[in-house]
Amino acid sequence: MATCENCCIELVEIRKSFGAQEVLKGVNLPIRRGLTTVIVGESGQGKSVLLKHILGLVTPDSGQVLVEGQDVARLRGRALKELRTRFGVLFQGAALFDSMTVFDNIALPLRERTRMPAAKIKDKVYATLDLLDLRGSEDKFPAQLSGGMKKRVGLARALQLDPEIMLFDEPTTGLDPVRSREVYEMFHQTQQKLGYTSIIVSHDIPKIFNLADYIALLHNGVIQACATPEDMQRCQKPVVKAFIRRVMGEMYTSEIEAQEFARGI
Amino acid sequence: MISWLEMIGARALKIVNDLGRAGMFFFWSVVGIFRPPYKLSPIIKQIYVIGATSFTVIFFTGAFVGMVLGLQGYHTLKMYGAEGALGSAVSLSLIRELGPVLTALMVTGRVGSAICAEVGIMRISEQIDALECMAIDPYRFLISPKFVASVFSLPLLTAIFNLVGIAGGYLVGVHLLGANEGAYLATMKSAVMMEDIWMCFAKSICFAVLIVWICADRGYWVHLNADGYGAEGVSRATTHAVVISSVAILVFDYVITSLML
Ligand SMILES: Nc1ncnc2c1ncn2[C@@H]1O[C@H](COP(=O)(O)OP(=O)(O)OP(=O)(O)O)[C@@H](O)[C@H]1O
Ligand SMILES: [Mg+2]
């Protein structure tokens, strides 16, 4: 069934409707192991829904989500649990546990999923707090944090169990430009170190193009194109062209075209 | 005509569906009690929330229910010249019926609604999804400690209610109205049997399970209700949960009484 050699996740003809609204109309998307795939698309196109399919939180009406060759929708109990331990997830709304402090939020996966002694958990959590510049906020509750801080706490929590596959739903929305660049740098560094596969939903174009190995454009319920950032910018498909033009502005595209023209393509 | 039938059919299907889901909910919550890692602190925290913080409410309702029983009982019994039996009347009605039922109803209003709202908010703000994604069993983590704590707390609260109620009846009957002190205690001692205590105990355990089951279940599946979303959905679910569990308590009270008498 799995057709792609070095893919760890493969979406095959996913369809999903909510009531009368068909959100996904046959999504095909291979996610390559160890690389970063960025899903872009306008608001409300179903990017978050797509991520929830990968996590098995939503079951498709038809089609398959294959993670390491296993159909997620068919997994139950222990097998599903085992699969999910490989994932690290940052939800769009951060989904922090609002009756726990920041420290407890970040420590929770370690406390519940590992046998790590309390002192080691403390060290590890503080290390992440330092990394994400959250030192001093560990005793606050999520309601006392700014939007960007919540995102960072969610990120910290997702990183605790050293996952093989990271899913980020808009990790930098709500962060200031400097901070979001730092977050991207941190992605890059941790990915180099841990070698995880990452799937990022982002509106942060063109900045995200530097980080992405592949860009997938979700529009009208299908993946219009999945290619490297360079190919994406050169893509001649009208939908893709229109999207790139809209998000990057006229100037940018014409600049590329000018370069290409100069290089004689 | 057809649409009318369809509506009834759809309703019946929804009810069957809800009941089935509630059954699975209960099953997984009970399984969750026996799943590692075993932790005492969440249970103790829940005992504090469900039990300890309900103490004041239970104390006062118990006292006033007992006092009003003393008042009413005294005047009724006096008509037959039997005010000596006041002790047995107060203690039996408290231990058999009013103690467990009223305690459960108070706890439903205080704690059941809170449980439903808490779980419901965790659902709509994706916190339960987040738990699942971290491969933490939400039943084990969220619901099971509430069951254990409630089964511990409710019999104790009921006992407190009974004790305070009997004292309240004593206060009003003996000290205020002048019933015979010795008779109050003696009739109580001779009338209350061990079976009555067992019935009280059985009822309160059964109610403890019902309250958490119904209220947590309504909150847990709040996103599947089509009649309200977000905060409004949670508030509706909470109202529903309190109503359903109050009715369920009274129904089960009848059932248990008829089985044990
Ligand atoms: N549980 C649900 N019930 C009904 N409709 C839903 C549900 N979840 C999502 N939708 C619909 O699916 C569509 C896609 O939603 P989704 O949240 O995936 O958008 P998105 O691409 O992530 O947008 P954004 O960039 O703004 O986050 C929306 O039109 C939304 O109304
Ligand atoms: Mg989204």
Coordinates of C-alpha atoms and ligand atoms in Angstrom, one line a residue:
Chain A
M1 CA 0.0 0.0 0.0
A2 CA 2.7 2.4 0.9
T3 CA 4.1 3.6 -2.3
C4 CA 6.8 6.0 -1.1
E5 CA 10.1 4.6 -0.1
N6 CA 11.4 7.0 2.5
C7 CA 8.1 8.3 3.8
C8 CA 7.0 7.8 7.4
I9 CA 3.6 9.1 6.8
E10 CA 1.4 8.9 3.8
L11 CA -2.1 10.3 3.3
V12 CA -4.0 8.5 0.6
E13 CA -7.2 10.0 -0.9
I14 CA -8.5 11.4 2.4
R15 CA -12.0 12.7 2.3
K16 CA -13.8 14.3 5.2
S17 CA -17.1 16.2 5.5
F18 CA -18.5 18.0 8.4
G19 CA -22.3 18.0 7.7
A20 CA -22.8 19.3 4.3
Q21 CA -19.4 20.9 4.1
E22 CA -16.8 18.8 2.4
V23 CA -13.5 20.0 3.8
L24 CA -11.0 17.5 2.4
K25 CA -11.8 16.2 -1.0
G26 CA -9.2 13.5 -1.7
V27 CA -5.9 14.6 -0.1
N28 CA -2.8 12.8 -1.1
L29 CA 0.4 13.7 0.7
P30 CA 3.6 11.9 1.4
I31 CA 5.7 13.1 4.4
R32 CA 9.4 12.2 4.0
R33 CA 11.3 10.9 6.9
G34 CA 13.7 13.2 8.7
L35 CA 12.6 16.2 6.6
T36 CA 10.4 19.2 7.2
T37 CA 7.1 19.4 5.3
V38 CA 5.3 22.7 5.6
I39 CA 1.6 22.8 4.9
V40 CA 0.4 26.2 3.7
G41 CA -3.0 27.4 2.6
E42 CA -5.6 30.0 3.4
S43 CA -7.5 30.1 6.6
G44 CA -10.3 27.6 6.9
Q45 CA -9.0 25.3 4.2
G46 CA -8.7 22.3 6.5
K47 CA -5.0 22.3 7.6
S48 CA -5.8 21.7 11.2
V49 CA -8.3 19.0 10.3
L50 CA -5.6 17.4 8.2
L51 CA -3.2 17.3 11.2
K52 CA -5.9 15.8 13.4
H53 CA -6.3 13.0 10.8
I54 CA -2.6 12.2 11.2
L55 CA -3.0 12.0 15.0
G56 CA -6.1 9.8 14.7
L57 CA -8.2 12.3 16.5
V58 CA -10.5 12.5 13.5
T59 CA -11.3 9.5 11.3
P60 CA -11.6 10.1 7.5
D61 CA -14.8 9.3 5.7
S62 CA -12.7 7.5 3.2
G63 CA -9.1 7.1 2.4
Q64 CA -6.2 6.1 4.6
V65 CA -3.6 7.7 6.9
L66 CA -0.6 5.4 6.9
V67 CA 2.0 6.0 9.6
E68 CA 4.9 3.6 9.1
G69 CA 2.5 1.6 6.9
Q70 CA -0.2 1.3 9.6
D71 CA -3.6 2.7 9.0
V72 CA -4.2 5.1 11.9
A73 CA -8.0 4.9 11.8
R74 CA -7.9 1.1 12.4
L75 CA -5.6 1.2 15.3
R76 CA -7.0 0.8 18.8
G77 CA -5.9 0.7 22.4
R78 CA -2.2 -0.2 22.9
A79 CA -1.2 0.0 19.3
L80 CA -2.6 3.5 19.0
K81 CA -1.0 4.5 22.2
E82 CA 2.4 3.2 21.0
L83 CA 2.0 5.1 17.8
R84 CA 1.2 8.3 19.6
T85 CA 4.2 8.2 21.8
R86 CA 6.2 8.8 18.7
F87 CA 4.4 12.1 18.1
G88 CA 5.0 15.5 19.6
V89 CA 2.2 17.9 19.0
L90 CA 1.7 21.6 19.3
F91 CA -2.0 22.5 18.9
Q92 CA -3.1 25.7 17.2
G93 CA -4.6 26.9 20.5
A94 CA -1.7 25.4 22.5
A95 CA -4.2 23.3 24.5
L96 CA -2.3 23.8 27.8
F97 CA -3.8 22.3 30.9
D98 CA -5.2 25.5 32.4
S99 CA -5.4 24.3 36.0
M100 CA -1.7 23.4 36.1
T101 CA 1.3 25.7 36.3
V102 CA 3.6 26.1 33.4
F103 CA 6.1 23.8 35.1
D104 CA 3.5 21.0 35.7
N105 CA 2.3 21.4 32.1
I106 CA 5.8 20.8 30.7
A107 CA 6.6 18.1 33.2
L108 CA 3.4 16.2 32.7
P109 CA 4.5 13.9 29.8
L110 CA 7.6 13.0 31.7
R111 CA 5.7 12.3 34.9
E112 CA 3.0 10.2 33.2
R113 CA 5.0 8.5 30.4
T114 CA 8.4 7.8 31.9
R115 CA 9.9 6.6 35.1
M116 CA 12.3 9.5 35.3
P117 CA 13.0 10.6 38.9
A118 CA 11.6 14.0 40.0
A119 CA 15.1 15.6 40.2
K120 CA 15.9 14.7 36.6
I121 CA 12.5 15.9 35.4
K122 CA 13.2 19.2 37.1
D123 CA 16.5 19.5 35.3
K124 CA 15.1 18.7 32.0
V125 CA 12.1 21.0 32.3
Y126 CA 14.4 23.9 33.4
A127 CA 16.7 23.3 30.5
T128 CA 13.7 23.6 28.1
L129 CA 12.5 26.7 30.0
D130 CA 15.9 28.3 29.4
L131 CA 15.9 27.3 25.8
L132 CA 12.6 28.9 25.1
D133 CA 13.2 31.9 27.4
L134 CA 10.5 31.0 29.8
R135 CA 12.6 31.1 33.0
G136 CA 10.6 32.9 35.7
S137 CA 7.2 32.0 34.4
E138 CA 7.3 28.4 35.6
D139 CA 4.8 29.1 38.5
K140 CA 2.3 31.0 36.4
F141 CA -0.9 29.5 35.1
P142 CA -1.7 29.5 31.4
A143 CA -4.4 32.2 31.9
Q144 CA -1.6 34.5 33.1
L145 CA 0.5 34.1 30.0
S146 CA 0.6 36.1 26.8
G147 CA -0.4 34.4 23.5
G148 CA 3.2 34.0 22.4
M149 CA 4.2 32.5 25.8
K150 CA 1.5 30.0 25.6
K151 CA 2.8 28.9 22.2
R152 CA 6.3 28.5 23.7
V153 CA 5.0 26.5 26.6
G154 CA 3.1 24.2 24.2
L155 CA 6.3 23.8 22.2
A156 CA 8.3 23.0 25.3
R157 CA 5.7 20.4 26.3
A158 CA 5.8 18.8 22.8
L159 CA 9.6 18.5 22.9
Q160 CA 9.8 16.7 26.3
L161 CA 9.5 13.1 25.1
D162 CA 12.0 13.4 22.2
P163 CA 9.5 12.5 19.5
E164 CA 10.2 11.1 16.1
I165 CA 7.5 13.1 14.4
M166 CA 6.6 16.6 15.4
L167 CA 3.4 18.3 14.3
F168 CA 3.2 22.0 14.7
D169 CA 0.0 23.9 14.1
E170 CA 1.0 27.5 13.5
P171 CA 3.9 27.5 16.0
T172 CA 4.8 31.1 15.4
T173 CA 1.5 32.8 15.0
G174 CA 1.3 35.4 17.8
L175 CA 5.0 35.7 18.3
D176 CA 7.0 38.8 17.4
P177 CA 9.3 38.5 14.4
V178 CA 12.5 38.1 16.5
R179 CA 11.0 35.4 18.6
S180 CA 9.6 33.6 15.7
R181 CA 12.9 33.5 14.0
E182 CA 14.4 32.1 17.2
V183 CA 11.7 29.4 17.3
Y184 CA 12.6 28.5 13.7
E185 CA 16.2 28.3 14.6
M186 CA 15.4 26.1 17.5
F187 CA 13.4 23.8 15.2
H188 CA 16.4 23.6 13.0
Q189 CA 18.8 22.9 15.8
T190 CA 16.6 20.3 17.6
Q191 CA 15.8 18.7 14.3
Q192 CA 19.5 18.4 13.5
K193 CA 20.2 17.0 16.9
L194 CA 17.2 14.6 17.2
G195 CA 16.5 14.0 13.6
Y196 CA 12.8 14.1 13.8
T197 CA 10.4 14.4 11.0
S198 CA 8.4 17.6 11.2
I199 CA 5.1 18.8 9.8
I200 CA 4.4 22.4 10.2
V201 CA 1.3 24.3 9.4
S202 CA 2.3 27.9 8.9
H203 CA 1.2 31.2 7.5
D204 CA 4.7 32.6 7.9
I205 CA 5.6 32.8 4.2
P206 CA 8.2 33.4 2.9
K207 CA 10.2 33.0 6.1
I208 CA 9.1 29.4 6.5
F209 CA 10.6 28.6 3.0
N210 CA 14.1 28.7 4.5
L211 CA 13.2 26.0 6.9
A212 CA 11.1 23.8 4.7
D213 CA 12.3 20.8 2.7
Y214 CA 8.9 20.5 1.1
I215 CA 6.0 22.8 0.8
A216 CA 2.5 21.5 0.4
L217 CA -0.3 23.8 -0.7
L218 CA -3.8 22.8 0.5
H219 CA -6.5 24.6 -1.4
N220 CA -10.1 23.6 -2.2
G221 CA -9.8 20.4 -0.3
V222 CA -6.8 18.9 -2.2
I223 CA -3.1 19.2 -2.1
Q224 CA -2.5 21.4 -5.2
A225 CA 1.3 20.9 -5.1
C226 CA 3.9 19.4 -2.9
A227 CA 7.4 20.4 -3.9
T228 CA 10.6 22.0 -2.7
P229 CA 10.4 25.7 -2.0
E230 CA 12.3 26.5 -5.2
D231 CA 10.0 24.4 -7.4
M232 CA 7.0 25.8 -5.7
Q233 CA 8.0 29.3 -6.6
R234 CA 8.5 28.3 -10.2
C235 CA 5.4 26.2 -10.4
Q236 CA 3.3 27.1 -13.4
K237 CA 0.0 25.7 -12.0
P238 CA -2.4 28.7 -11.9
V239 CA -3.7 28.0 -8.3
V240 CA -0.1 27.8 -7.0
K241 CA 1.0 30.8 -8.9
A242 CA -1.9 32.8 -7.6
F243 CA -1.3 31.7 -4.1
I244 CA 2.4 32.5 -4.2
R245 CA 1.7 35.8 -5.8
R246 CA -0.9 36.7 -3.1
V247 CA 1.2 35.8 -0.1
M248 CA 4.5 37.1 -1.4
G249 CA 3.4 40.1 -3.4
E250 CA 3.9 40.9 -7.0
M251 CA 7.5 42.1 -6.5
Y252 CA 8.9 38.9 -5.2
T253 CA 7.6 36.7 -8.0
S254 CA 8.7 39.1 -10.6
E255 CA 12.1 39.2 -9.0
I256 CA 12.4 35.5 -9.4
E257 CA 11.1 35.6 -12.9
A258 CA 13.7 38.3 -13.6
Q259 CA 16.5 36.1 -12.2
E260 CA 15.2 33.2 -14.2
F261 CA 15.1 35.3 -17.2
A262 CA 18.6 36.4 -16.6
R263 CA 19.7 32.8 -16.2
G264 CA 18.0 32.0 -19.5
I265 CA 15.4 29.6 -18.2
Chain B
M1 CA -46.7 11.9 9.7
I2 CA -43.6 10.4 8.4
S3 CA -41.4 13.2 9.6
W4 CA -43.0 12.8 13.0
L5 CA -42.0 9.2 13.0
E6 CA -38.6 10.0 11.8
M7 CA -38.2 12.5 14.7
I8 CA -39.1 9.9 17.2
G9 CA -36.8 7.4 15.6
A10 CA -33.9 9.8 15.5
R11 CA -34.5 10.6 19.2
A12 CA -34.6 7.0 20.2
L13 CA -31.4 6.3 18.2
K14 CA -29.7 9.2 19.9
I15 CA -30.7 8.0 23.4
V16 CA -29.5 4.4 22.6
N17 CA -26.3 5.9 21.2
D18 CA -25.8 8.1 24.3
L19 CA -26.4 5.2 26.7
G20 CA -24.0 2.9 24.8
R21 CA -21.4 5.6 25.0
A22 CA -22.0 6.2 28.7
G23 CA -21.6 2.4 29.2
M24 CA -18.2 2.5 27.5
F25 CA -17.3 5.6 29.4
F26 CA -18.0 3.8 32.7
F27 CA -16.1 0.7 31.6
W28 CA -13.0 2.6 30.6
S29 CA -13.1 4.7 33.8
V30 CA -13.2 1.7 36.0
V31 CA -10.4 0.0 33.9
G32 CA -8.5 3.3 34.4
I33 CA -8.5 2.8 38.2
F34 CA -6.4 -0.3 37.8
R35 CA -4.0 1.0 35.2
P36 CA -0.5 2.0 36.1
P37 CA 1.1 4.4 36.9
Y38 CA -0.8 4.3 40.2
K39 CA -0.8 7.7 41.9
L40 CA -2.3 8.7 45.2
S41 CA -2.0 12.4 44.9
P42 CA -4.8 13.0 42.3
I43 CA -7.2 10.9 44.3
I44 CA -6.4 12.8 47.5
K45 CA -6.8 16.1 45.6
Q46 CA -10.2 14.9 44.4
I47 CA -11.2 13.8 47.9
Y48 CA -10.4 17.3 49.0
V49 CA -12.5 18.8 46.2
I50 CA -15.4 16.4 46.4
G51 CA -15.4 15.6 50.1
A52 CA -13.7 18.2 52.2
T53 CA -15.0 21.3 50.5
S54 CA -18.6 19.9 50.8
F55 CA -18.4 19.6 54.5
T56 CA -19.9 23.0 55.4
V57 CA -22.8 22.6 53.1
I58 CA -23.5 19.1 54.4
F59 CA -23.2 20.2 58.0
F60 CA -25.7 23.0 57.7
T61 CA -28.2 21.1 55.5
G62 CA -27.9 18.1 57.9
A63 CA -28.5 20.3 60.9
F64 CA -31.5 22.0 59.6
V65 CA -33.1 18.9 58.1
G66 CA -32.7 17.2 61.5
M67 CA -34.1 20.2 63.3
V68 CA -37.2 20.5 61.0
L69 CA -37.7 16.7 61.4
G70 CA -37.6 17.2 65.2
L71 CA -40.1 20.0 64.9
Q72 CA -42.6 18.3 62.6
G73 CA -42.2 14.9 64.2
Y74 CA -42.8 16.2 67.6
H75 CA -46.1 17.9 66.8
T76 CA -47.3 14.9 64.7
L77 CA -46.3 12.3 67.3
K78 CA -47.8 14.4 70.1
M79 CA -51.3 14.1 68.5
Y80 CA -51.0 10.3 69.3
G81 CA -49.2 10.9 72.6
A82 CA -46.1 9.2 71.2
E83 CA -43.6 12.0 71.4
G84 CA -41.3 9.5 73.1
A85 CA -40.8 7.8 69.7
L86 CA -39.3 11.0 68.3
G87 CA -35.8 9.6 68.4
S88 CA -36.6 6.6 66.2
A89 CA -38.6 8.7 63.8
V90 CA -35.8 11.2 63.2
S91 CA -33.0 8.7 63.1
L92 CA -34.8 6.2 60.8
S93 CA -35.9 8.8 58.3
L94 CA -32.5 10.3 58.2
I95 CA -30.5 7.1 58.0
R96 CA -32.8 5.3 55.5
E97 CA -33.8 8.0 53.2
L98 CA -33.0 11.7 53.8
G99 CA -29.4 11.3 54.7
P100 CA -28.1 9.5 51.6
V101 CA -30.6 11.2 49.2
L102 CA -30.1 14.8 50.4
T103 CA -26.4 14.4 50.7
A104 CA -26.2 13.1 47.1
L105 CA -28.4 15.9 45.9
M106 CA -26.3 18.5 47.6
V107 CA -23.1 17.0 46.2
T108 CA -24.6 16.8 42.7
G109 CA -25.4 20.5 42.9
R110 CA -22.0 21.4 44.3
V111 CA -19.6 18.9 42.8
G112 CA -21.4 17.2 39.9
S113 CA -21.9 20.5 38.1
A114 CA -18.2 21.4 38.7
I115 CA -17.0 18.1 37.4
C116 CA -19.2 18.4 34.3
A117 CA -18.0 22.0 33.6
E118 CA -14.3 21.1 34.2
V119 CA -14.3 18.1 31.9
G120 CA -16.4 19.9 29.3
I121 CA -14.0 22.9 29.2
M122 CA -11.1 20.5 28.9
R123 CA -12.9 18.9 26.0
I124 CA -13.7 22.1 24.0
S125 CA -10.3 23.6 24.6
E126 CA -8.6 20.5 23.1
Q127 CA -7.0 19.6 26.4
I128 CA -8.4 16.1 26.2
D129 CA -7.1 15.8 22.6
A130 CA -3.7 16.9 23.9
L131 CA -3.8 14.1 26.5
E132 CA -4.6 11.5 23.9
C133 CA -1.8 12.8 21.7
M134 CA 0.7 12.4 24.6
A135 CA -0.6 8.9 24.9
I136 CA -2.0 9.6 28.4
D137 CA -5.3 7.8 28.9
P138 CA -7.8 10.6 29.6
Y139 CA -10.0 8.2 31.5
R140 CA -7.3 7.1 33.8
F141 CA -5.9 10.6 34.2
L142 CA -9.1 12.6 34.6
I143 CA -12.1 10.5 35.4
S144 CA -10.9 7.5 37.5
P145 CA -9.6 9.5 40.4
K146 CA -13.0 11.3 40.6
F147 CA -14.8 7.9 40.8
V148 CA -12.5 6.7 43.6
A149 CA -12.7 9.9 45.5
S150 CA -16.4 10.1 45.3
V151 CA -16.9 6.6 46.4
F152 CA -14.7 7.4 49.4
S153 CA -16.3 10.7 50.2
L154 CA -20.0 10.3 49.8
P155 CA -20.5 7.6 52.5
L156 CA -18.5 9.8 54.9
L157 CA -20.5 12.9 54.0
T158 CA -23.7 10.9 54.5
A159 CA -22.5 9.8 57.9
I160 CA -21.8 13.4 58.9
F161 CA -25.2 14.4 57.6
N162 CA -26.9 11.7 59.6
L163 CA -25.0 12.5 62.8
V164 CA -25.6 16.2 62.6
G165 CA -29.2 15.7 61.7
I166 CA -29.9 13.4 64.6
A167 CA -28.2 15.9 66.9
G168 CA -30.3 18.7 65.4
G169 CA -33.5 16.7 66.0
Y170 CA -32.4 16.1 69.5
L171 CA -31.7 19.8 70.1
V172 CA -35.1 20.9 68.9
G173 CA -37.1 17.9 70.2
V174 CA -35.6 17.6 73.6
H175 CA -34.2 21.0 74.5
L176 CA -36.6 23.3 72.7
L177 CA -39.9 21.3 72.8
G178 CA -39.3 19.3 75.9
A179 CA -39.5 15.7 74.6
N180 CA -38.0 13.1 77.0
E181 CA -34.3 12.9 76.6
G182 CA -33.9 9.3 77.6
A183 CA -36.8 8.2 75.4
Y184 CA -35.2 10.0 72.4
L185 CA -32.0 8.0 72.7
A186 CA -33.5 4.8 73.8
T187 CA -36.1 4.6 70.9
M188 CA -33.3 5.5 68.5
K189 CA -31.1 2.8 69.8
S190 CA -33.8 0.1 69.6
A191 CA -35.3 1.2 66.3
V192 CA -32.1 1.5 64.2
M193 CA -30.9 -1.9 62.9
M194 CA -27.7 -2.8 61.3
E195 CA -29.6 -3.3 58.0
D196 CA -30.6 0.3 58.0
I197 CA -27.0 1.4 58.3
W198 CA -26.1 -1.0 55.4
M199 CA -28.9 0.4 53.3
C200 CA -27.6 3.9 53.9
F201 CA -24.1 2.8 53.0
A202 CA -25.2 1.0 49.8
K203 CA -27.3 3.9 48.7
S204 CA -24.5 6.5 49.2
I205 CA -22.0 4.3 47.3
C206 CA -24.4 3.9 44.5
F207 CA -25.2 7.6 44.3
A208 CA -21.5 8.4 44.4
V209 CA -21.0 6.4 41.3
L210 CA -24.1 7.8 39.6
I211 CA -23.1 11.4 40.2
V212 CA -19.6 11.1 38.8
W213 CA -20.7 8.8 36.0
I214 CA -23.5 11.1 34.7
C215 CA -21.8 14.4 35.2
A216 CA -18.4 13.5 33.9
D217 CA -19.9 11.7 30.9
R218 CA -22.0 14.7 29.9
G219 CA -18.9 16.9 30.1
Y220 CA -16.7 14.4 28.3
W221 CA -18.9 14.1 25.2
V222 CA -20.0 17.8 25.2
H223 CA -18.6 18.3 21.7
L224 CA -21.0 15.7 20.2
N225 CA -24.1 17.6 21.3
A226 CA -25.6 19.4 18.4
D227 CA -27.7 21.8 20.5
G228 CA -24.9 24.1 21.6
Y229 CA -21.2 24.7 21.1
G230 CA -18.4 26.2 23.2
A231 CA -19.2 27.8 26.5
E232 CA -23.0 27.6 25.8
G233 CA -22.6 23.9 25.1
V234 CA -20.8 23.4 28.4
S235 CA -23.4 25.3 30.3
R236 CA -26.2 23.3 28.8
A237 CA -24.4 20.1 29.4
T238 CA -23.9 21.1 33.1
T239 CA -27.6 21.9 33.6
H240 CA -28.5 18.6 31.9
A241 CA -26.0 16.7 34.0
V242 CA -27.4 18.1 37.3
V243 CA -31.0 17.4 36.3
I244 CA -30.3 13.9 35.0
S245 CA -28.3 12.9 38.0
S246 CA -30.8 14.3 40.5
V247 CA -33.6 12.4 38.9
A248 CA -31.4 9.3 38.7
I249 CA -30.6 9.5 42.4
L250 CA -34.3 9.6 43.3
V251 CA -35.1 6.7 40.9
F252 CA -32.3 4.6 42.2
D253 CA -33.3 5.5 45.7
Y254 CA -36.7 3.9 45.1
V255 CA -35.1 0.9 43.4
I256 CA -32.6 0.2 46.1
T257 CA -35.2 0.6 48.8
S258 CA -37.6 -1.8 47.2
L259 CA -34.8 -4.3 46.7
M260 CA -33.4 -4.1 50.2
L261 CA -36.6 -3.8 52.3
Ligands
LIG1 N1 -15.4 19.8 14.4 C1 -15.8 20.5 13.3 N2 -17.1 20.5 13.0 C2 -17.5 21.1 11.9 N3 -16.7 21.8 11.0 C3 -15.4 21.8 11.3 C4 -14.9 21.2 12.4 N4 -13.5 21.4 12.5 C5 -13.2 22.1 11.4 N5 -14.4 22.4 10.7 C6 -14.4 23.1 9.4 O1 -13.4 22.7 8.6 C7 -12.8 23.8 7.9 C8 -11.3 23.7 8.0 O2 -11.0 24.0 9.4 P1 -9.5 24.1 9.9 O3 -9.5 24.4 11.3 O4 -8.8 22.9 9.5 O5 -8.9 25.3 9.1 P2 -7.4 25.8 9.0 O6 -6.9 25.5 7.6 O7 -6.6 25.2 10.1 O8 -7.5 27.3 9.2 P3 -6.6 28.3 10.0 O9 -5.4 28.6 9.2 O10 -7.4 29.5 10.2 O11 -6.2 27.6 11.3 C9 -13.4 25.0 8.4 O12 -14.3 25.5 7.4 C10 -14.2 24.6 9.6 O13 -15.4 25.3 9.6
MG2 MG -5.8 25.7 11.8

